[in-house]
Coordinates of C-alpha atoms and ligand atoms in Angstrom, one line a residue:
X14 CA 3.7 -0.5 18.1
X15 CA 6.9 0.8 19.3
X16 CA 6.0 3.1 22.2
X17 CA 8.8 5.4 21.4
X18 CA 7.5 6.0 18.0
X19 CA 4.0 6.8 19.4
X20 CA 5.6 9.4 21.6
X21 CA 7.4 11.0 18.8
X22 CA 4.3 11.1 16.6
X23 CA 2.6 13.0 19.4
X24 CA 5.6 15.2 19.6
X25 CA 5.7 16.3 16.0
X26 CA 2.4 17.8 16.3
X27 CA 2.4 19.1 19.8
X28 CA 5.7 20.1 21.2
X29 CA 8.2 22.8 20.5
X30 CA 10.7 22.3 17.8
X31 CA 13.0 24.4 19.9
X32 CA 13.2 21.7 22.5
X33 CA 14.8 19.3 20.1
X34 CA 17.9 21.0 18.9
X35 CA 19.5 24.3 19.5
X36 CA 20.8 24.7 15.9
X37 CA 17.5 24.6 14.4
X38 CA 15.1 27.5 13.7
X39 CA 12.9 27.8 16.9
X40 CA 9.2 27.0 16.4
X41 CA 6.4 26.3 18.7
X42 CA 3.0 24.8 18.1
X43 CA 0.1 26.7 19.2
X44 CA -3.4 25.0 19.7
X45 CA -6.1 27.3 18.8
X46 CA -8.5 28.1 21.7
X47 CA -12.0 29.2 21.8
X48 CA -12.2 32.9 21.2
X49 CA -8.8 33.3 19.6
X50 CA -8.2 34.6 16.3
X51 CA -5.0 34.8 14.2
X52 CA -4.4 38.4 15.1
X53 CA -4.4 37.8 18.8
X54 CA -2.2 34.8 18.5
X55 CA 0.3 36.7 16.4
X56 CA 0.3 39.5 18.9
X57 CA 1.0 36.9 21.7
X58 CA 4.0 35.6 20.1
X59 CA 5.2 38.9 18.7
X60 CA 5.0 37.7 15.0
X61 CA 3.0 39.1 12.1
X62 CA -0.3 37.7 11.1
X63 CA 1.1 37.3 7.6
X64 CA 4.0 35.2 8.9
X65 CA 1.6 32.9 10.7
X66 CA -0.6 32.6 7.7
X67 CA 2.3 31.8 5.4
X68 CA 3.9 29.2 7.6
X69 CA 0.7 27.5 8.1
X70 CA -0.6 27.7 4.6
X71 CA -3.8 29.6 5.7
X72 CA -5.4 31.5 2.7
X73 CA -8.1 33.1 4.8
X74 CA -6.8 34.7 7.9
X75 CA -10.3 35.0 9.3
X76 CA -10.7 31.2 9.1
X77 CA -9.0 29.2 11.8
X78 CA -10.7 26.6 14.0
X79 CA -10.7 25.7 17.7
X80 CA -8.3 22.8 18.1
X81 CA -6.3 23.7 15.0
X82 CA -2.5 23.4 15.5
X83 CA -0.5 26.3 14.2
X84 CA 3.2 26.6 13.8
X85 CA 4.6 29.6 15.3
X86 CA 8.1 31.0 14.9
X87 CA 9.8 32.1 18.0
X88 CA 11.9 35.2 18.0
X89 CA 15.7 34.7 18.5
X90 CA 16.5 35.6 22.0
X91 CA 12.9 35.1 23.3
X92 CA 12.9 32.0 25.3
X93 CA 9.3 31.0 24.9
X94 CA 8.9 27.2 25.2
X95 CA 5.8 25.2 25.4
X96 CA 4.9 21.9 27.0
X97 CA 1.9 19.9 26.0
X98 CA 0.4 18.2 29.0
X99 CA 0.5 14.3 28.8
X100 CA -1.7 11.9 30.6
X101 CA -0.4 11.6 34.2
X102 CA 1.2 14.9 34.4
X103 CA 0.4 17.4 37.1
X104 CA 1.3 21.1 37.5
X105 CA 3.6 20.0 40.1
X106 CA 5.4 17.4 38.1
X107 CA 5.7 19.9 35.2
X108 CA 7.0 22.5 37.5
X109 CA 9.7 20.1 38.7
X110 CA 10.6 19.3 35.0
X111 CA 11.3 22.7 34.0
X112 CA 12.5 24.2 37.3
X113 CA 9.6 26.8 37.2
X114 CA 7.3 27.3 40.3
X115 CA 3.7 26.3 40.2
X116 CA 2.8 29.9 40.8
X117 CA 4.9 31.1 37.9
X118 CA 3.4 28.5 35.6
X119 CA -0.1 29.4 36.6
X120 CA 0.7 33.1 36.1
X121 CA 2.4 32.5 32.7
X122 CA -0.7 30.6 31.5
X123 CA -3.4 32.7 33.0
X124 CA -4.6 29.8 35.2
X125 CA -6.9 31.1 37.8
X126 CA -7.4 27.6 39.1
X127 CA -4.4 25.3 38.9
X128 CA -6.6 22.2 39.0
X129 CA -8.1 23.2 35.7
X130 CA -5.0 21.7 34.0
X131 CA -6.0 19.3 31.1
X132 CA -4.3 16.7 29.0
X133 CA -3.4 18.2 25.7
X134 CA -3.1 21.7 27.1
X135 CA -0.2 23.7 25.7
X136 CA 1.5 25.4 28.6
X137 CA 4.1 28.4 28.1
X138 CA 7.2 27.6 30.0
X139 CA 10.1 29.8 30.8
X140 CA 12.7 27.2 31.8
X141 CA 15.1 28.1 34.6
X142 CA 17.7 25.8 32.9
X143 CA 17.0 24.6 29.4
X144 CA 16.6 20.8 29.4
X145 CA 19.8 19.6 27.6
X146 CA 19.1 17.5 24.5
X147 CA 21.7 14.8 24.0
X148 CA 22.0 13.0 20.7
X149 CA 24.6 10.4 21.5
X150 CA 23.1 7.2 20.3
X151 CA 22.4 6.1 16.8
X152 CA 18.9 6.1 15.7
X153 CA 17.3 2.6 15.4
X154 CA 16.4 1.3 12.0
X155 CA 13.4 2.9 10.5
X156 CA 10.1 1.0 10.8
X157 CA 6.8 2.1 9.8
X158 CA 4.2 2.8 12.6
X159 CA 0.5 2.6 12.0
X160 CA -1.2 6.0 12.0
X161 CA -1.7 7.0 15.5
X162 CA -1.3 10.7 15.4
X163 CA -1.9 12.6 18.6
X164 CA -1.8 9.4 20.7
X165 CA 0.5 9.3 23.7
X166 CA 2.0 6.3 25.3
X167 CA 3.7 7.2 28.6
X168 CA 4.7 4.0 30.1
X169 CA 8.3 4.7 28.9
X170 CA 10.8 5.9 31.5
X171 CA 11.3 9.6 31.0
X172 CA 15.1 8.7 31.1
X173 CA 15.1 7.0 27.7
X174 CA 15.5 10.0 25.7
X175 CA 17.3 8.6 22.7
X176 CA 16.9 9.8 19.2
X177 CA 14.3 7.8 17.1
X178 CA 13.1 7.7 13.6
X179 CA 9.4 8.6 12.7
X180 CA 7.3 8.4 9.7
X181 CA 5.5 11.5 8.4
X182 CA 2.7 11.3 5.9
X183 CA 2.6 14.5 3.7
X184 CA -0.5 16.5 4.0
X185 CA -1.9 18.6 1.1
X186 CA 0.0 22.0 0.9
X187 CA 3.0 20.9 3.0
X188 CA 6.5 21.6 1.9
X189 CA 9.6 19.7 2.8
X190 CA 10.9 23.0 4.5
X191 CA 7.8 23.3 6.6
X192 CA 7.9 19.6 7.6
X193 CA 11.6 19.8 8.5
X194 CA 10.9 22.9 10.6
X195 CA 8.0 21.3 12.4
X196 CA 10.2 18.3 13.4
X197 CA 13.2 20.6 14.3
X198 CA 15.4 19.1 11.6
X199 CA 16.7 20.3 8.3
X200 CA 15.5 19.9 4.7
X201 CA 18.8 18.2 3.9
X202 CA 18.5 15.6 6.6
X203 CA 15.0 14.6 5.5
X204 CA 15.9 14.7 1.8
X205 CA 18.9 12.5 2.5
X206 CA 17.0 10.1 4.7
X207 CA 14.5 9.6 1.9
X208 CA 16.9 9.7 -1.0
X209 CA 15.0 12.7 -2.4
X210 CA 16.9 14.2 -5.4
X211 CA 14.6 17.1 -5.7
X212 CA 13.3 18.5 -2.5
X213 CA 10.6 20.4 -4.3
X214 CA 8.9 17.1 -5.4
X215 CA 6.9 15.7 -2.6
X216 CA 3.3 14.9 -2.8
X217 CA 0.2 14.6 -0.4
X218 CA 0.0 11.0 1.0
X219 CA 3.8 10.4 0.6
X220 CA 5.4 8.9 3.6
X221 CA 8.7 10.4 4.6
X222 CA 11.3 9.1 7.0
X223 CA 12.2 11.8 9.6
X224 CA 15.5 10.8 11.2
X225 CA 16.9 11.6 14.7
X226 CA 13.9 12.9 16.7
X227 CA 14.4 13.2 20.3
X228 CA 11.3 12.4 22.5
X229 CA 10.3 15.1 25.0
X230 CA 10.8 14.8 28.7
X231 CA 7.6 13.8 30.5
X232 CA 6.8 14.3 34.1
X233 CA 4.5 11.5 35.0
X234 CA 2.9 11.3 38.4
X235 CA 0.6 8.3 38.8
X236 CA -0.3 6.4 41.9
X237 CA 0.7 2.7 42.2
X238 CA -0.1 0.1 40.6
X239 CA -0.9 2.4 37.9
X240 CA 2.2 2.6 35.5
X241 CA 0.6 4.4 32.5
X242 CA -2.4 6.2 31.3
X243 CA -3.1 6.9 27.7
X244 CA -5.5 9.2 26.2
X245 CA -6.0 9.0 22.3
X246 CA -6.2 11.5 20.9
X247 CA -4.9 13.8 23.5
X248 CA -7.7 16.3 22.7
X249 CA -11.1 14.7 21.9
X250 CA -13.4 16.0 19.1
X251 CA -17.2 16.2 19.4
X252 CA -18.7 13.4 17.4
X253 CA -15.5 11.3 17.4
X254 CA -14.2 8.3 19.2
X255 CA -11.5 8.4 22.0
X256 CA -9.6 5.7 23.8
X257 CA -8.6 5.6 27.5
X258 CA -6.1 2.9 28.4
X259 CA -4.8 2.1 32.0
X260 CA -1.6 0.1 32.4
X261 CA -0.9 -1.3 35.9
X262 CA 2.0 -3.1 37.4
X263 CA -0.3 -6.0 38.6
X264 CA -3.7 -7.2 37.6
X265 CA -6.3 -4.6 38.2
X266 CA -9.9 -3.9 37.3
X267 CA -10.8 -0.4 36.2
X268 CA -14.0 1.4 36.2
X269 CA -14.9 5.1 35.5
X270 CA -17.0 7.8 34.1
X271 CA -16.5 10.5 31.4
X272 CA -19.2 13.0 30.2
X273 CA -21.6 11.7 32.8
X274 CA -21.6 8.1 31.3
X275 CA -20.2 5.1 32.7
X276 CA -17.0 3.7 30.8
X277 CA -16.7 0.0 30.0
X278 CA -13.2 -1.2 30.3
X279 CA -11.9 -4.4 28.5
X280 CA -9.0 -6.2 30.1
X281 CA -6.1 -7.6 28.4
X282 CA -2.5 -8.7 29.3
X283 CA -3.4 -10.7 32.4
X284 CA -5.4 -7.8 33.7
X285 CA -2.6 -5.3 33.5
X286 CA -4.0 -3.3 30.5
X287 CA -7.6 -1.9 30.6
X288 CA -9.2 -0.1 27.7
X289 CA -12.3 1.8 27.4
X290 CA -13.5 3.4 24.2
X291 CA -15.7 6.5 24.4
X292 CA -18.0 8.2 21.8
X293 CA -18.4 12.1 22.2
X294 CA -21.8 12.8 21.3
X295 CA -22.5 15.4 18.7
X296 CA -23.7 18.5 20.4
X297 CA -21.2 18.2 23.3
X298 CA -20.1 21.7 24.1
X299 CA -16.5 22.4 23.7
X300 CA -14.8 22.5 27.0
X301 CA -12.7 20.7 29.6
X302 CA -14.4 17.5 31.2
X303 CA -13.3 15.4 34.1
X304 CA -12.4 11.7 33.4
X305 CA -12.8 9.9 36.8
X306 CA -11.3 6.4 37.1
X307 CA -11.2 3.8 39.9
X308 CA -8.4 1.2 39.8
X309 CA -9.1 -1.8 42.0
X310 CA -6.1 -4.0 42.6
X311 CA -6.0 -7.6 43.9
X312 CA -5.8 -6.5 47.5
X313 CA -9.1 -4.9 47.1
X314 CA -7.7 -1.3 47.4
X315 CA -9.6 1.3 45.4
X316 CA -7.2 3.9 43.8
X317 CA -8.8 6.9 42.2
X318 CA -7.3 8.4 39.1
X319 CA -8.5 11.6 37.5
X320 CA -7.5 13.8 34.7
X321 CA -9.2 16.7 32.7
X322 CA -9.8 16.1 29.1
X323 CA -10.5 18.8 26.6
X324 CA -13.3 18.3 24.0
X325 CA -13.2 20.6 20.9
X326 CA -15.9 21.3 18.4
X327 CA -16.3 18.9 15.5
X328 CA -17.1 21.6 13.0
X329 CA -19.9 19.8 11.3
X330 CA -21.9 21.3 8.4
X331 CA -25.5 22.2 7.6
X332 CA -27.3 20.2 5.0
X333 CA -30.7 21.6 4.0
X334 CA -33.6 20.5 2.0
X335 CA -32.9 16.8 1.3
X336 CA -35.7 15.8 -1.0
X337 CA -37.1 12.5 0.2
X338 CA -38.6 9.9 -2.3
X339 CA -42.2 11.0 -2.5
X340 CA -44.0 8.2 -0.5
X341 CA -41.4 8.2 2.3
X342 CA -42.3 11.5 4.0
X343 CA -44.4 9.6 6.6
X344 CA -41.1 8.3 7.9
X345 CA -40.4 11.7 9.4
X346 CA -43.0 10.9 12.0
X347 CA -41.2 11.2 15.3
X348 CA -43.1 8.3 16.8
X349 CA -41.9 6.0 14.0
X350 CA -38.4 7.4 14.4
X351 CA -38.2 6.9 18.1
X352 CA -39.6 3.4 18.3
X353 CA -36.9 2.2 15.8
X354 CA -34.2 4.2 17.5
X355 CA -35.0 2.8 20.8
X356 CA -34.9 -0.8 19.6
X357 CA -31.6 -0.1 17.9
X358 CA -30.1 1.6 20.9
X359 CA -30.8 -1.3 23.1
X360 CA -28.6 -3.5 20.8
X361 CA -25.9 -1.1 20.0
X362 CA -25.3 0.1 23.5
X363 CA -24.4 -3.4 24.8
X364 CA -20.8 -4.1 25.9
X365 CA -19.1 -7.2 24.6
X366 CA -15.8 -7.6 26.3
X367 CA -14.4 -9.7 23.5
X368 CA -12.7 -7.7 20.7
X369 CA -13.1 -8.9 17.1
X370 CA -11.5 -5.8 15.3
X371 CA -7.9 -5.3 14.9
X372 CA -6.3 -2.0 13.7
X373 CA -8.0 0.5 11.5
X374 CA -11.2 -0.7 9.6
X375 CA -11.7 -0.9 5.9
X376 CA -14.3 1.1 4.0
X377 CA -17.7 -0.6 3.6
X378 CA -18.1 0.3 -0.2
X379 CA -15.8 1.1 -3.2
X380 CA -18.0 4.3 -3.8
X381 CA -18.1 8.1 -3.5
X382 CA -18.9 9.7 -0.2
X383 CA -22.1 11.7 -0.8
X384 CA -22.7 13.0 2.7
X385 CA -20.6 13.1 5.9
X386 CA -21.3 12.4 9.5
X387 CA -22.5 15.0 11.9
X388 CA -24.2 17.4 9.5
X389 CA -27.4 19.0 10.6
X390 CA -30.2 18.2 8.2
X391 CA -33.6 19.4 7.2
X392 CA -35.9 17.3 4.8
X393 CA -38.3 18.5 2.1
X394 CA -38.0 22.2 3.2
X395 CA -38.8 21.5 6.9
X396 CA -36.9 22.8 9.9
X397 CA -33.4 21.5 10.8
X398 CA -34.0 18.9 13.5
X399 CA -31.8 16.0 12.7
X400 CA -28.3 15.2 12.8
X401 CA -26.8 12.8 10.1
X402 CA -25.5 10.0 12.2
X403 CA -23.4 8.1 9.6
X404 CA -21.4 8.5 6.4
X405 CA -23.3 8.1 3.1
X406 CA -21.8 6.3 0.0
X407 CA -23.6 6.8 -3.4
X408 CA -24.2 3.9 -5.7
X409 CA -26.5 2.2 -8.0
X410 CA -28.7 -0.5 -6.4
X411 CA -26.7 -3.7 -6.2
X412 CA -23.3 -2.1 -5.4
X413 CA -21.7 -4.5 -2.9
X414 CA -21.3 -3.6 0.8
X415 CA -18.3 -5.0 2.6
X416 CA -17.8 -5.7 6.4
X417 CA -15.1 -3.3 7.3
X418 CA -13.9 -5.4 10.2
X419 CA -14.6 -8.8 11.6
X420 CA -17.6 -9.2 14.0
X421 CA -21.0 -10.8 14.7
X422 CA -24.3 -10.0 13.0
X423 CA -26.7 -8.8 15.7
X424 CA -29.4 -7.1 13.6
X425 CA -30.6 -8.5 10.3
X426 CA -34.0 -6.9 9.7
X427 CA -36.1 -4.6 7.7
X428 CA -36.9 -1.4 9.5
X429 CA -39.1 1.6 8.6
X430 CA -36.7 4.5 8.5
X431 CA -33.4 2.4 7.8
X432 CA -35.0 0.0 5.4
X433 CA -33.2 -3.3 5.0
X434 CA -30.7 -3.1 7.8
X435 CA -27.6 -5.0 9.1
X436 CA -25.8 -4.2 12.5
X437 CA -22.4 -5.9 13.3
X438 CA -21.0 -6.2 16.8
X439 CA -17.3 -5.7 16.6
X440 CA -16.7 -6.1 20.3
X441 CA -15.5 -3.6 23.1
X442 CA -18.9 -1.7 22.7
X443 CA -18.2 -0.9 18.9
X444 CA -21.0 -1.5 16.4
X445 CA -21.5 -0.8 12.8
X446 CA -24.8 -0.4 10.9
X447 CA -25.7 -0.6 7.2
X448 CA -29.1 0.9 6.2
X449 CA -31.1 1.1 3.0
X450 CA -30.0 -2.2 1.5
X451 CA -31.6 -4.0 -1.5
X452 CA -30.0 -7.4 -0.6
X453 CA -28.5 -8.9 2.6
X454 CA -26.3 -11.8 2.5
X455 CA -25.8 -12.5 6.3
X456 CA -28.0 -14.1 8.9
X457 CA -28.6 -13.0 12.5
X458 CA -25.8 -14.5 14.7
X459 CA -23.3 -15.1 11.9
X460 CA -19.7 -14.2 12.3
X461 CA -18.3 -12.1 9.4
X462 CA -14.9 -11.4 8.3
X463 CA -13.3 -8.2 7.2
X464 CA -13.9 -7.4 3.5
X465 CA -16.8 -10.0 3.3
X466 CA -19.7 -8.8 1.1
X467 CA -22.6 -8.6 3.4
X468 CA -25.3 -7.2 1.2
X469 CA -25.9 -4.6 -1.6
X470 CA -26.9 -1.0 -1.7
X471 CA -30.5 0.1 -2.3
X472 CA -33.1 2.8 -1.6
X473 CA -35.2 1.1 1.2
X474 CA -36.5 3.2 4.1
X475 CA -36.2 7.0 4.4
X476 CA -34.0 8.0 1.4
X477 CA -33.6 10.6 -1.3
X478 CA -32.1 7.9 -3.5
X479 CA -30.1 4.8 -3.5
X480 CA -27.0 4.8 -1.2
X481 CA -25.5 3.2 1.7
X482 CA -25.7 4.8 5.1
X483 CA -22.7 3.5 7.3
X484 CA -23.1 4.1 11.0
X485 CA -20.8 3.4 13.9
X486 CA -21.6 3.4 17.6
X487 CA -19.1 3.4 20.4
X488 CA -20.2 2.8 24.1
X489 CA -23.9 3.7 23.2
X490 CA -23.0 6.9 21.1
X491 CA -23.1 7.4 17.4
X492 CA -19.7 8.5 16.1
X493 CA -18.0 9.5 12.9
X494 CA -17.2 6.2 11.1
X495 CA -14.5 7.7 8.9
X496 CA -12.2 8.1 11.9
X497 CA -12.3 4.4 12.2
X498 CA -10.9 4.0 8.6
X499 CA -7.8 6.0 9.7
X500 CA -7.1 5.3 13.2
X501 CA -6.6 2.2 15.1
X502 CA -8.4 1.8 18.4
X503 CA -7.4 -1.8 19.2
Ligands
ZN601 ZN1 -27.0 8.7 5.9

């Protein structure tokens, strides 16, 4: 995908609208931090709680979440500006970009330790000289990017600040006014670009062309031969997948750790692009964690690269008193559970450097989702002891199950807890599992293609009734499968 589009997508969500154009109403985006509430945020920006709630479509002012992005109007005359920290940026490079001293930046942002800067952090900036925004070149023709919100590609020279066109997918509750404001453009400009005759008539899921967006200045400071570092999404979520990608000018091999686990990097583009996928385990405390990388080039030099990465809470639910089918309660025995888990973990933690998946995955069933990933669960009136490690689709026995992406079958077995089970290796440390089947149509070792019918739903194993449990593992960690149906990690 066009790198500039990626940057712009990042931007929309994260950067100040005021940085784009002086004529438009000034807005900034505030990422809700732990311990904050709407009242405190309103106070911080000198606006009313009601204004904030209205602008962001918040019905219950007591209900905001850590990591949530809020549009905040900036008072005329108040030169609040924010900068969202990108991979490769340092306090020093940001200081240079805005002409603000490191000490001022630290003071403005209550940073006791300047080394605590993390990717995705939103810094308040009081610019010495506002960065001029030049809109001199015509935008390139619109093309439709794949959804890659919150990703950042930074291997674009900071000087290429020309206006670009981006695609916005309308979310439920959004108005054209709010969208235009968020992008620092006008209702008229968006309406015109999309031939909308009635600006009231937009709907959730509609894609809108947003013309003439100017990417932000970046202040990348990376050691040679590293030319780029991508972190997607910029802020990781508990229970979800993230992607670290290192670009180098010459062939290099990359290793590293995150959340105390080794990363597995796959190499592409003649060794100049290395990608590691990471699963953030459910239960990971919200906080800032170090990403430590070592880039080894052809000369044998070992170049350390580090960054701080924020993890925010996944906001998972509690699901109590699931009633298992009567004769299945013996399957709650920890010994039975552990033996099965250990055997599966062996298989699903391997790293296969070959990638079979491309882009976002499909869904494994044309059926209703009956339970989401990450919920804490209790069975038959017992204590809440288990986390739901997949997404459930309800359906009568015999409902077809599809492979959501290409891969190789590495488990085709009948297990105690999971019943008739299939596991597909999609490469790059990504595995998907299909539990509780009544029929299986694939063999161990077989390559399957996206959309292929691999079996049918059933009620085998530890179940309360017939359904498909779809599970995804990334680098040895169970993650939310639904993220894979929306984002492209290839
Ligand atoms: Zn399930």
